[in-house]
PDB file of C-alpha atoms in Angstrom:
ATOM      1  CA  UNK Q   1      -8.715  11.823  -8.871  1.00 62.00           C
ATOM      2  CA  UNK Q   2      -7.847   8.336  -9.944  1.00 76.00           C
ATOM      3  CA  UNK Q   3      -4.284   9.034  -8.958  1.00 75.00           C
ATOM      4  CA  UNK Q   4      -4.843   9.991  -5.681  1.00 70.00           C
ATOM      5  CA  UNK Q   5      -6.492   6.528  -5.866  1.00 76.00           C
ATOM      6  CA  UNK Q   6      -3.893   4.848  -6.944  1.00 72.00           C
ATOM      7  CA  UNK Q   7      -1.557   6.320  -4.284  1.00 74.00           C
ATOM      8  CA  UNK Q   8      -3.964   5.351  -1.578  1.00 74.00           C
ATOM      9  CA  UNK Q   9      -3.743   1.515  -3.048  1.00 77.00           C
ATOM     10  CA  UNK Q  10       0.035   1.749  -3.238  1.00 71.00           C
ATOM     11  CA  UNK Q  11       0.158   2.540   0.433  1.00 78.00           C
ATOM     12  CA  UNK Q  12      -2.007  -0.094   1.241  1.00 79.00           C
ATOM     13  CA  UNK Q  13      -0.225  -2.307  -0.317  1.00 78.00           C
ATOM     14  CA  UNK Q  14       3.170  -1.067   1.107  1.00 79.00           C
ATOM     15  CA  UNK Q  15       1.586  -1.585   4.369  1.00 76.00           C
ATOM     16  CA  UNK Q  16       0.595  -5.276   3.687  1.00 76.00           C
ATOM     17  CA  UNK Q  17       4.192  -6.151   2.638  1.00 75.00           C
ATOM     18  CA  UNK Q  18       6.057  -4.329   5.281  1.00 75.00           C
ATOM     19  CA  UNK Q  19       3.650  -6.484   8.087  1.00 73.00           C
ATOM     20  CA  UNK Q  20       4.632  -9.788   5.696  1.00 72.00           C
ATOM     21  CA  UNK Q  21       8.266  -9.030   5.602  1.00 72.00           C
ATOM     22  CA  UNK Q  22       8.212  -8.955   9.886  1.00 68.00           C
ATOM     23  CA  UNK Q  23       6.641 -12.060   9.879  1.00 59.00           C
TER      24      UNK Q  23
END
């Protein structure tokens, strides 16, 4: 489902910011 989809993007991005913000 294209939510699911969009979850799975969200949490990719969440990753990307949290390893950003430790920088």
């Amino acid at each position: 489902p294209i939510i699911l989809k969009k979850y799975n993007w969200c949490l990719e991005n969440y990753d990307k910011h949290v390893l950003l913000f430790k920088l």
